[in-house]
Amino acid sequence: MTISLLRQPNHARYPDDSFDRIWTPAYGIGLSKVKSEASGIATSTAEDHPPESALENAIISSSTRQYIQFINRLPTKELPVYITAYFSEVMESAVGKRSIQMFIDNKPFLSPIVPPFGSVKEVYITNMTASANTSFVLQASETSTLPPILNALEVYSVSDALTAGTDSRDVKGLLQLKLAFEVLVEWSGDPCLPYPYNWDWIKCTTDVKPRVIEFDLHNNSIEGPIPDFLGLLPNLKTL
């Protein structure tokens, strides 16, 4: 699961991200969006190679007394997690004035974070278990004169055993559509996995072997005759 904070338009992925991670915007009550003043953000030295476009914006709390809490979509059962948080100062005049303390379950984690301007600082949370009840919070440190910010966030957890993938008949039907329409050229990988990041314009079941149940032709620039693919999608309920 990959979560990015406040990137426009709706999401970023390949070719912005060479690993085709999906970076989606996020928001929160009492938080606002701020765009970086930097002409560019150097990411070449970042170990997890975030795309620059995912760091161009950040969320910021309204004051040093307000905190930012991570969106926690983990299951209720504890499991191993790997989290990377990305920080890049948005104002050149704020360098050295903003200091952020991370808390996990109300306990300080590592030393305060001072975001660099024009580059990115990565903070890793590893070798721990977490669940939906675990709290991850960013607060202004005692010495900070500016509120906390967060540019982007990745959260990975151990999933169930891998399935065999989307039913092969459904895959064949969708590939016929992909070959027929240039607008579908970005379809790649498994159509329905990983859930919920299925291909654009389709919906799938969450079975062990997912099936395609919906294909939405509305406003996707498809023009011309549609190939006979319905026989390969027996579970399709909505077209």
mmCIF file of C-alpha atoms in Angstrom:
data_model
loop_
_atom_site.group_PDB
_atom_site.id
_atom_site.type_symbol
_atom_site.label_atom_id
_atom_site.label_comp_id
_atom_site.label_asym_id
_atom_site.label_seq_id
_atom_site.Cartn_x
_atom_site.Cartn_y
_atom_site.Cartn_z
ATOM 1 C CA MET A 1 0.000 0.000 0.000
ATOM 2 C CA THR A 2 1.436 3.329 -1.040
ATOM 3 C CA ILE A 3 0.063 6.661 0.140
ATOM 4 C CA SER A 4 1.275 10.053 -1.046
ATOM 5 C CA LEU A 5 0.091 13.310 0.452
ATOM 6 C CA LEU A 6 -1.394 16.039 -1.695
ATOM 7 C CA ARG A 7 -0.073 15.497 -5.176
ATOM 8 C CA GLN A 8 -2.009 16.917 -8.118
ATOM 9 C CA PRO A 9 -3.708 15.693 -10.241
ATOM 10 C CA ASN A 10 -5.394 12.642 -8.704
ATOM 11 C CA HIS A 11 -2.428 10.299 -8.593
ATOM 12 C CA ALA A 12 1.085 9.674 -9.852
ATOM 13 C CA ARG A 13 2.583 6.462 -11.151
ATOM 14 C CA TYR A 14 4.692 5.373 -14.155
ATOM 15 C CA PRO A 15 6.431 7.156 -15.879
ATOM 16 C CA ASP A 16 6.797 9.547 -12.910
ATOM 17 C CA ASP A 17 7.709 6.521 -10.790
ATOM 18 C CA SER A 18 9.953 3.995 -12.516
ATOM 19 C CA PHE A 19 8.697 1.307 -10.100
ATOM 20 C CA ASP A 20 5.043 2.120 -10.952
ATOM 21 C CA ARG A 21 4.036 2.685 -7.347
ATOM 22 C CA ILE A 22 0.681 4.463 -7.131
ATOM 23 C CA TRP A 23 0.862 7.740 -5.186
ATOM 24 C CA THR A 24 -2.590 9.050 -4.242
ATOM 25 C CA PRO A 25 -3.496 12.388 -2.634
ATOM 26 C CA ALA A 26 -4.425 12.531 1.035
ATOM 27 C CA TYR A 27 -5.967 15.131 3.312
ATOM 28 C CA GLY A 28 -7.116 15.581 6.893
ATOM 29 C CA ILE A 29 -9.294 17.732 9.100
ATOM 30 C CA GLY A 30 -7.427 20.860 10.163
ATOM 31 C CA LEU A 31 -4.675 20.267 7.614
ATOM 32 C CA SER A 32 -3.946 22.295 4.493
ATOM 33 C CA LYS A 33 -1.941 21.832 1.320
ATOM 34 C CA VAL A 34 1.226 23.811 0.625
ATOM 35 C CA LYS A 35 3.340 23.775 -2.537
ATOM 36 C CA SER A 36 7.110 23.784 -2.374
ATOM 37 C CA GLU A 37 8.943 26.967 -3.341
ATOM 38 C CA ALA A 38 11.906 24.899 -4.568
ATOM 39 C CA SER A 39 12.525 24.934 -8.323
ATOM 40 C CA GLY A 40 13.363 21.229 -8.061
ATOM 41 C CA ILE A 41 13.652 18.516 -5.419
ATOM 42 C CA ALA A 42 16.724 16.287 -5.629
ATOM 43 C CA THR A 43 15.754 12.653 -5.046
ATOM 44 C CA SER A 44 18.756 10.842 -6.552
ATOM 45 C CA THR A 45 20.290 10.084 -3.147
ATOM 46 C CA ALA A 46 17.016 8.798 -1.635
ATOM 47 C CA GLU A 47 17.239 5.044 -1.118
ATOM 48 C CA ASP A 48 13.573 4.361 -1.964
ATOM 49 C CA HIS A 49 13.674 6.629 -5.059
ATOM 50 C CA PRO A 50 10.414 8.587 -4.645
ATOM 51 C CA PRO A 51 9.328 10.518 -7.755
ATOM 52 C CA GLU A 52 9.881 14.265 -7.521
ATOM 53 C CA SER A 53 6.231 14.861 -8.432
ATOM 54 C CA ALA A 54 5.143 13.132 -5.206
ATOM 55 C CA LEU A 55 7.159 15.608 -3.111
ATOM 56 C CA GLU A 56 6.149 18.885 -4.764
ATOM 57 C CA ASN A 57 3.358 19.382 -2.232
ATOM 58 C CA ALA A 58 2.987 18.685 1.466
ATOM 59 C CA ILE A 59 0.325 18.822 4.124
ATOM 60 C CA ILE A 60 0.803 21.158 7.052
ATOM 61 C CA SER A 61 -1.027 21.598 10.351
ATOM 62 C CA SER A 62 -2.501 24.953 11.312
ATOM 63 C CA SER A 63 -0.091 25.674 14.191
ATOM 64 C CA THR A 64 2.740 24.210 16.257
ATOM 65 C CA ARG A 65 0.093 22.971 18.708
ATOM 66 C CA GLN A 66 -1.671 20.881 16.051
ATOM 67 C CA TYR A 67 -0.387 17.469 14.949
ATOM 68 C CA ILE A 68 -0.510 15.303 11.822
ATOM 69 C CA GLN A 69 -1.664 11.714 12.277
ATOM 70 C CA PHE A 70 -0.953 9.078 9.631
ATOM 71 C CA ILE A 71 -3.914 7.456 7.921
ATOM 72 C CA ASN A 72 -3.829 3.929 9.369
ATOM 73 C CA ARG A 73 -5.398 1.323 7.085
ATOM 74 C CA LEU A 74 -3.687 -1.654 8.659
ATOM 75 C CA PRO A 75 -5.749 -4.678 9.766
ATOM 76 C CA THR A 76 -6.815 -5.098 13.390
ATOM 77 C CA LYS A 77 -4.361 -7.972 13.840
ATOM 78 C CA GLU A 78 -0.746 -6.952 14.420
ATOM 79 C CA LEU A 79 1.683 -7.768 11.610
ATOM 80 C CA PRO A 80 5.171 -6.689 10.482
ATOM 81 C CA VAL A 81 5.261 -3.310 8.703
ATOM 82 C CA TYR A 82 7.739 -1.233 6.733
ATOM 83 C CA ILE A 83 7.038 2.498 6.565
ATOM 84 C CA THR A 84 8.925 5.284 4.812
ATOM 85 C CA ALA A 85 8.004 8.922 5.450
ATOM 86 C CA TYR A 86 9.376 11.698 3.215
ATOM 87 C CA PHE A 87 10.092 15.256 4.335
ATOM 88 C CA SER A 88 11.125 18.198 2.146
ATOM 89 C CA GLU A 89 11.006 21.812 3.353
ATOM 90 C CA VAL A 90 8.511 23.863 1.349
ATOM 91 C CA MET A 91 9.818 27.358 2.239
ATOM 92 C CA GLU A 92 13.438 28.426 1.859
ATOM 93 C CA SER A 93 13.014 30.915 4.712
ATOM 94 C CA ALA A 94 11.948 28.069 7.029
ATOM 95 C CA VAL A 95 15.242 26.146 6.844
ATOM 96 C CA GLY A 96 16.404 25.424 10.387
ATOM 97 C CA LYS A 97 13.186 26.772 11.928
ATOM 98 C CA ARG A 98 11.030 23.684 11.411
ATOM 99 C CA SER A 99 11.692 20.605 13.510
ATOM 100 C CA ILE A 100 9.343 17.612 13.641
ATOM 101 C CA GLN A 101 9.083 14.893 16.265
ATOM 102 C CA MET A 102 7.477 11.582 15.337
ATOM 103 C CA PHE A 103 5.550 9.634 17.976
ATOM 104 C CA ILE A 104 4.481 5.991 17.746
ATOM 105 C CA ASP A 105 1.834 5.092 20.329
ATOM 106 C CA ASN A 106 2.677 8.346 22.142
ATOM 107 C CA LYS A 107 6.377 7.476 22.434
ATOM 108 C CA PRO A 108 9.063 9.579 20.649
ATOM 109 C CA PHE A 109 10.571 7.806 17.656
ATOM 110 C CA LEU A 110 14.155 8.707 16.720
ATOM 111 C CA SER A 111 15.438 12.282 16.984
ATOM 112 C CA PRO A 112 13.554 15.349 15.644
ATOM 113 C CA ILE A 113 13.396 15.675 11.855
ATOM 114 C CA VAL A 114 14.628 18.862 10.144
ATOM 115 C CA PRO A 115 13.346 18.833 6.526
ATOM 116 C CA PRO A 116 15.917 19.975 3.928
ATOM 117 C CA PHE A 117 14.999 22.502 1.230
ATOM 118 C CA GLY A 118 15.389 21.312 -2.361
ATOM 119 C CA SER A 119 16.016 17.683 -1.372
ATOM 120 C CA VAL A 120 14.337 15.009 0.732
ATOM 121 C CA LYS A 121 14.875 13.298 4.071
ATOM 122 C CA GLU A 122 13.628 9.720 4.444
ATOM 123 C CA VAL A 123 12.561 8.324 7.813
ATOM 124 C CA TYR A 124 12.225 4.538 8.080
ATOM 125 C CA ILE A 125 10.046 2.589 10.490
ATOM 126 C CA THR A 126 11.184 -1.044 10.391
ATOM 127 C CA ASN A 127 11.529 -4.120 12.602
ATOM 128 C CA MET A 128 8.204 -3.537 14.308
ATOM 129 C CA THR A 129 4.660 -4.844 14.268
ATOM 130 C CA ALA A 130 1.628 -2.606 14.002
ATOM 131 C CA SER A 131 -2.146 -2.780 13.612
ATOM 132 C CA ALA A 132 -5.134 -0.496 13.102
ATOM 133 C CA ASN A 133 -4.786 0.488 16.763
ATOM 134 C CA THR A 134 -1.206 1.778 16.370
ATOM 135 C CA SER A 135 -0.930 5.572 16.253
ATOM 136 C CA PHE A 136 1.657 7.433 14.158
ATOM 137 C CA VAL A 137 1.769 11.168 14.893
ATOM 138 C CA LEU A 138 3.942 14.117 13.798
ATOM 139 C CA GLN A 139 4.252 17.113 16.133
ATOM 140 C CA ALA A 140 6.372 20.246 16.195
ATOM 141 C CA SER A 141 9.369 19.607 18.430
ATOM 142 C CA GLU A 142 9.990 21.772 21.491
ATOM 143 C CA THR A 143 12.460 23.956 19.579
ATOM 144 C CA SER A 144 10.365 24.351 16.408
ATOM 145 C CA THR A 145 8.767 27.687 15.572
ATOM 146 C CA LEU A 146 6.817 26.237 12.624
ATOM 147 C CA PRO A 147 4.156 23.502 12.417
ATOM 148 C CA PRO A 148 4.892 19.969 11.149
ATOM 149 C CA ILE A 149 4.689 18.984 7.476
ATOM 150 C CA LEU A 150 4.657 15.692 5.604
ATOM 151 C CA ASN A 151 5.243 15.311 1.863
ATOM 152 C CA ALA A 152 4.700 11.615 1.188
ATOM 153 C CA LEU A 153 4.309 8.298 2.909
ATOM 154 C CA GLU A 154 4.652 4.610 2.015
ATOM 155 C CA VAL A 155 3.192 1.855 4.187
ATOM 156 C CA TYR A 156 3.940 -1.805 3.419
ATOM 157 C CA SER A 157 2.612 -4.820 5.290
ATOM 158 C CA VAL A 158 2.871 -8.562 4.814
ATOM 159 C CA SER A 159 -0.156 -9.757 2.837
ATOM 160 C CA ASP A 160 -1.784 -13.131 2.556
ATOM 161 C CA ALA A 161 -0.283 -15.746 0.268
ATOM 162 C CA LEU A 162 -0.187 -14.714 -3.383
ATOM 163 C CA THR A 163 -3.032 -15.896 -5.588
ATOM 164 C CA ALA A 164 -2.727 -17.332 -9.071
ATOM 165 C CA GLY A 165 -3.899 -13.979 -10.444
ATOM 166 C CA THR A 166 -6.989 -12.842 -12.324
ATOM 167 C CA ASP A 167 -8.862 -15.610 -14.159
ATOM 168 C CA SER A 168 -7.101 -16.240 -17.477
ATOM 169 C CA ARG A 169 -10.343 -15.928 -19.499
ATOM 170 C CA ASP A 170 -10.902 -12.434 -18.155
ATOM 171 C CA VAL A 171 -7.304 -11.498 -18.933
ATOM 172 C CA LYS A 172 -7.700 -12.664 -22.550
ATOM 173 C CA GLY A 173 -10.876 -10.614 -22.971
ATOM 174 C CA LEU A 174 -9.270 -7.460 -21.602
ATOM 175 C CA LEU A 175 -6.201 -7.943 -23.790
ATOM 176 C CA GLN A 176 -8.480 -7.947 -26.857
ATOM 177 C CA LEU A 177 -9.727 -4.526 -25.773
ATOM 178 C CA LYS A 178 -6.198 -3.292 -25.089
ATOM 179 C CA LEU A 179 -5.084 -4.249 -28.613
ATOM 180 C CA ALA A 180 -8.126 -2.542 -30.135
ATOM 181 C CA PHE A 181 -7.874 0.846 -28.398
ATOM 182 C CA GLU A 182 -4.740 2.970 -28.012
ATOM 183 C CA VAL A 183 -6.121 4.695 -24.906
ATOM 184 C CA LEU A 184 -5.786 1.382 -23.016
ATOM 185 C CA VAL A 185 -2.064 0.991 -23.751
ATOM 186 C CA GLU A 186 -1.180 1.758 -20.102
ATOM 187 C CA TRP A 187 -2.906 -1.421 -18.934
ATOM 188 C CA SER A 188 -0.101 -3.656 -17.642
ATOM 189 C CA GLY A 189 0.449 -6.366 -15.060
ATOM 190 C CA ASP A 190 -2.438 -8.242 -13.453
ATOM 191 C CA PRO A 191 -5.828 -6.587 -14.135
ATOM 192 C CA CYS A 192 -7.230 -7.044 -10.613
ATOM 193 C CA LEU A 193 -4.170 -7.257 -8.375
ATOM 194 C CA PRO A 194 -2.969 -5.951 -6.057
ATOM 195 C CA TYR A 195 -6.361 -5.017 -4.614
ATOM 196 C CA PRO A 196 -7.697 -2.281 -4.742
ATOM 197 C CA TYR A 197 -5.365 -1.047 -7.524
ATOM 198 C CA ASN A 198 -7.031 -2.751 -10.471
ATOM 199 C CA TRP A 199 -6.730 -1.457 -14.028
ATOM 200 C CA ASP A 200 -8.499 1.795 -14.857
ATOM 201 C CA TRP A 201 -12.198 1.491 -15.782
ATOM 202 C CA ILE A 202 -12.706 -2.042 -14.470
ATOM 203 C CA LYS A 203 -13.906 -3.496 -11.151
ATOM 204 C CA CYS A 204 -13.109 -6.954 -9.834
ATOM 205 C CA THR A 205 -14.228 -9.370 -7.164
ATOM 206 C CA THR A 206 -11.994 -9.979 -4.151
ATOM 207 C CA ASP A 207 -12.015 -13.764 -4.559
ATOM 208 C CA VAL A 208 -8.834 -15.833 -4.319
ATOM 209 C CA LYS A 209 -8.942 -15.872 -8.142
ATOM 210 C CA PRO A 210 -10.445 -12.425 -8.977
ATOM 211 C CA ARG A 211 -13.037 -12.036 -11.731
ATOM 212 C CA VAL A 212 -13.841 -8.878 -13.713
ATOM 213 C CA ILE A 213 -17.415 -7.755 -12.964
ATOM 214 C CA GLU A 214 -17.583 -4.235 -14.419
ATOM 215 C CA PHE A 215 -16.146 -2.309 -17.354
ATOM 216 C CA ASP A 216 -16.956 1.409 -17.603
ATOM 217 C CA LEU A 217 -16.848 2.938 -21.099
ATOM 218 C CA HIS A 218 -17.972 6.375 -19.909
ATOM 219 C CA ASN A 219 -15.620 9.311 -20.614
ATOM 220 C CA ASN A 220 -12.546 7.219 -21.467
ATOM 221 C CA SER A 221 -12.087 8.383 -25.097
ATOM 222 C CA ILE A 222 -12.778 4.976 -26.660
ATOM 223 C CA GLU A 223 -13.863 5.367 -30.280
ATOM 224 C CA GLY A 224 -14.619 2.744 -32.937
ATOM 225 C CA PRO A 225 -16.045 -0.773 -33.014
ATOM 226 C CA ILE A 226 -15.684 -2.859 -29.855
ATOM 227 C CA PRO A 227 -14.286 -6.363 -30.391
ATOM 228 C CA ASP A 228 -16.346 -9.378 -29.316
ATOM 229 C CA PHE A 229 -14.889 -9.944 -25.876
ATOM 230 C CA LEU A 230 -17.996 -10.569 -23.771
ATOM 231 C CA GLY A 231 -17.776 -14.339 -24.205
ATOM 232 C CA LEU A 232 -14.437 -14.244 -22.384
ATOM 233 C CA LEU A 233 -15.873 -12.308 -19.418
ATOM 234 C CA PRO A 234 -18.700 -14.541 -18.119
ATOM 235 C CA ASN A 235 -18.832 -12.772 -14.732
ATOM 236 C CA LEU A 236 -19.249 -9.293 -16.220
ATOM 237 C CA LYS A 237 -22.363 -7.729 -14.655
ATOM 238 C CA THR A 238 -22.091 -4.109 -15.758
ATOM 239 C CA LEU A 239 -20.937 -2.642 -19.069
#
